[in-house]
């Protein structure tokens, strides 16, 4: 067998410099975008018309208590097999706290905005869930918590 000689020409120096420059520029641009928020998406929410801070606590037999955080008064009890959407959202947000290593007794803020949307904010993590994104039926599951147990003027 005849072995062919390997071409001894070096890789073009200009190409190496150009590749290194592109890599370096990419790193600088990515770092500056993160530092100064270039390309960041911000969502503008309508002003809040009504809000309430709530705690969700585990009760006996699988029920979940909905507690007004300011008054420390239970305003609702979610029985097992009922209010599935509320349970899923709250379990998800509690899981996010656990993953982030946050052991917090901070409340969740339920808010109705001037445009009619409903949001739930985790005051410990800053995570905001726009409940209207899940449809009207699911949004209605949270709506009563804004009024339950409040005294009417």
Short mmCIF file of C-alpha atoms in Angstrom, two decimals:
data_model
loop_
_atom_site.label_atom_id
_atom_site.label_comp_id
_atom_site.label_asym_id
_atom_site.label_seq_id
_atom_site.Cartn_x
_atom_site.Cartn_y
_atom_site.Cartn_z
CA UNK A 1 0.00 0.00 0.00
CA UNK A 2 1.07 3.43 -0.84
CA UNK A 3 0.63 6.11 1.80
CA UNK A 4 -0.07 9.58 0.56
CA UNK A 5 1.91 12.40 2.06
CA UNK A 6 -0.08 14.73 4.23
CA UNK A 7 -0.15 18.26 2.96
CA UNK A 8 2.15 20.20 5.24
CA UNK A 9 0.47 23.54 4.59
CA UNK A 10 -0.61 25.24 7.83
CA UNK A 11 -4.20 26.37 8.35
CA UNK A 12 -4.58 29.94 7.11
CA UNK A 13 -3.66 32.32 9.90
CA UNK A 14 -6.28 34.90 8.84
CA UNK A 15 -9.07 32.35 9.24
CA UNK A 16 -7.91 31.49 12.77
CA UNK A 17 -7.80 35.15 13.75
CA UNK A 18 -11.27 35.77 12.25
CA UNK A 19 -12.75 32.75 14.09
CA UNK A 20 -11.19 33.85 17.39
CA UNK A 21 -12.49 37.39 16.88
CA UNK A 22 -16.02 36.11 16.19
CA UNK A 23 -15.98 33.94 19.31
CA UNK A 24 -14.68 36.81 21.44
CA UNK A 25 -17.24 39.26 20.01
CA UNK A 26 -20.05 36.77 20.68
CA UNK A 27 -18.99 36.44 24.31
CA UNK A 28 -18.75 40.22 24.76
CA UNK A 29 -22.15 40.85 23.14
CA UNK A 30 -23.85 38.10 25.17
CA UNK A 31 -22.35 39.45 28.39
CA UNK A 32 -23.31 43.05 27.64
CA UNK A 33 -26.86 42.03 26.65
CA UNK A 34 -27.28 40.28 29.98
CA UNK A 35 -25.70 43.16 31.90
CA UNK A 36 -27.76 45.94 30.26
CA UNK A 37 -30.89 43.90 29.36
CA UNK A 38 -30.54 44.27 25.59
CA UNK A 39 -33.20 42.17 23.90
CA UNK A 40 -35.09 41.54 27.15
CA UNK A 41 -38.85 41.22 26.87
CA UNK A 42 -40.92 43.12 29.39
CA UNK A 43 -44.65 42.73 29.84
CA UNK A 44 -46.60 45.80 30.88
CA UNK A 45 -49.50 44.91 33.15
CA UNK A 46 -52.57 47.09 33.55
CA UNK A 47 -52.82 48.89 36.90
CA UNK A 48 -54.24 46.86 39.79
CA UNK A 49 -57.89 47.53 40.64
CA UNK A 50 -58.16 45.08 43.57
CA UNK A 51 -55.73 42.76 45.32
CA UNK A 52 -55.46 40.43 48.24
CA UNK A 53 -52.56 38.59 49.82
CA UNK A 54 -53.26 34.93 50.50
CA UNK A 55 -51.66 31.91 52.13
CA UNK A 56 -52.55 28.37 51.11
CA UNK A 57 -52.18 25.85 53.91
CA UNK A 58 -52.56 22.08 54.04
CA UNK A 59 -55.43 20.95 56.25
CA UNK A 60 -56.59 17.54 57.46
CA UNK A 61 -57.84 14.91 55.02
CA UNK A 62 -56.21 16.55 52.00
CA UNK A 63 -58.06 19.86 52.14
CA UNK A 64 -56.33 23.16 51.44
CA UNK A 65 -57.13 26.27 53.46
CA UNK A 66 -57.16 29.68 51.78
CA UNK A 67 -56.14 32.28 54.36
CA UNK A 68 -56.31 36.08 54.15
CA UNK A 69 -52.69 36.99 54.93
CA UNK A 70 -53.49 40.36 56.53
CA UNK A 71 -56.22 39.16 58.87
CA UNK A 72 -54.86 35.64 59.35
CA UNK A 73 -58.41 34.39 58.75
CA UNK A 74 -59.35 31.33 56.72
CA UNK A 75 -61.73 32.40 53.95
CA UNK A 76 -62.16 29.13 52.06
CA UNK A 77 -61.47 25.41 52.22
CA UNK A 78 -60.69 23.47 49.06
CA UNK A 79 -61.85 19.90 49.55
CA UNK A 80 -60.04 16.95 47.94
CA UNK A 81 -61.17 16.39 44.37
CA UNK A 82 -62.42 19.97 44.02
CA UNK A 83 -60.82 23.15 42.68
CA UNK A 84 -58.22 21.23 40.70
CA UNK A 85 -56.89 24.28 38.84
CA UNK A 86 -56.24 26.20 42.07
CA UNK A 87 -54.44 23.18 43.53
CA UNK A 88 -52.28 22.70 40.41
CA UNK A 89 -51.23 26.35 40.28
CA UNK A 90 -50.42 26.49 43.99
CA UNK A 91 -48.51 23.17 43.96
CA UNK A 92 -46.51 24.43 40.98
CA UNK A 93 -45.63 27.69 42.70
CA UNK A 94 -44.75 25.88 45.94
CA UNK A 95 -42.52 23.54 43.92
CA UNK A 96 -40.79 26.55 42.33
CA UNK A 97 -40.06 27.88 45.81
CA UNK A 98 -38.63 24.54 46.88
CA UNK A 99 -36.45 24.23 43.77
CA UNK A 100 -35.11 27.74 44.38
CA UNK A 101 -34.39 26.76 47.99
CA UNK A 102 -36.80 29.37 49.35
CA UNK A 103 -38.35 28.47 52.68
CA UNK A 104 -40.77 31.35 52.94
CA UNK A 105 -43.97 32.20 54.69
CA UNK A 106 -44.52 35.12 52.31
CA UNK A 107 -47.97 35.30 50.79
CA UNK A 108 -49.20 35.05 47.24
CA UNK A 109 -50.83 38.20 45.83
CA UNK A 110 -54.03 37.73 43.86
CA UNK A 111 -54.81 40.85 41.81
CA UNK A 112 -57.53 41.98 39.43
CA UNK A 113 -56.22 44.50 36.94
CA UNK A 114 -58.15 47.39 35.35
CA UNK A 115 -58.34 45.47 32.06
CA UNK A 116 -60.11 42.56 33.80
CA UNK A 117 -57.13 40.20 33.89
CA UNK A 118 -56.31 38.27 37.04
CA UNK A 119 -52.76 37.61 38.19
CA UNK A 120 -51.19 35.61 40.98
CA UNK A 121 -47.77 36.77 42.19
CA UNK A 122 -45.48 34.78 44.46
CA UNK A 123 -44.14 37.48 46.78
CA UNK A 124 -41.19 35.24 47.70
CA UNK A 125 -39.90 34.59 44.16
CA UNK A 126 -41.50 37.40 42.15
CA UNK A 127 -43.03 34.88 39.74
CA UNK A 128 -46.25 36.16 38.13
CA UNK A 129 -48.90 33.88 36.64
CA UNK A 130 -51.48 35.57 34.43
CA UNK A 131 -54.47 33.37 35.22
CA UNK A 132 -56.49 34.51 32.18
CA UNK A 133 -54.00 32.65 30.00
CA UNK A 134 -55.63 29.41 31.17
CA UNK A 135 -59.16 30.32 30.10
CA UNK A 136 -62.23 31.85 31.70
CA UNK A 137 -63.28 28.72 33.61
CA UNK A 138 -59.92 28.44 35.33
CA UNK A 139 -59.76 32.17 36.05
CA UNK A 140 -63.16 31.95 37.77
CA UNK A 141 -61.70 29.43 40.20
CA UNK A 142 -59.56 32.20 41.76
CA UNK A 143 -62.01 35.13 41.53
CA UNK A 144 -63.99 34.37 44.72
CA UNK A 145 -60.85 34.71 46.84
CA UNK A 146 -60.81 38.46 46.23
CA UNK A 147 -64.17 38.93 47.98
CA UNK A 148 -64.66 36.03 50.42
CA UNK A 149 -64.63 37.07 54.07
CA UNK A 150 -64.35 40.80 53.36
CA UNK A 151 -66.79 43.11 55.05
CA UNK A 152 -68.80 45.25 52.67
CA UNK A 153 -68.79 49.00 53.30
#
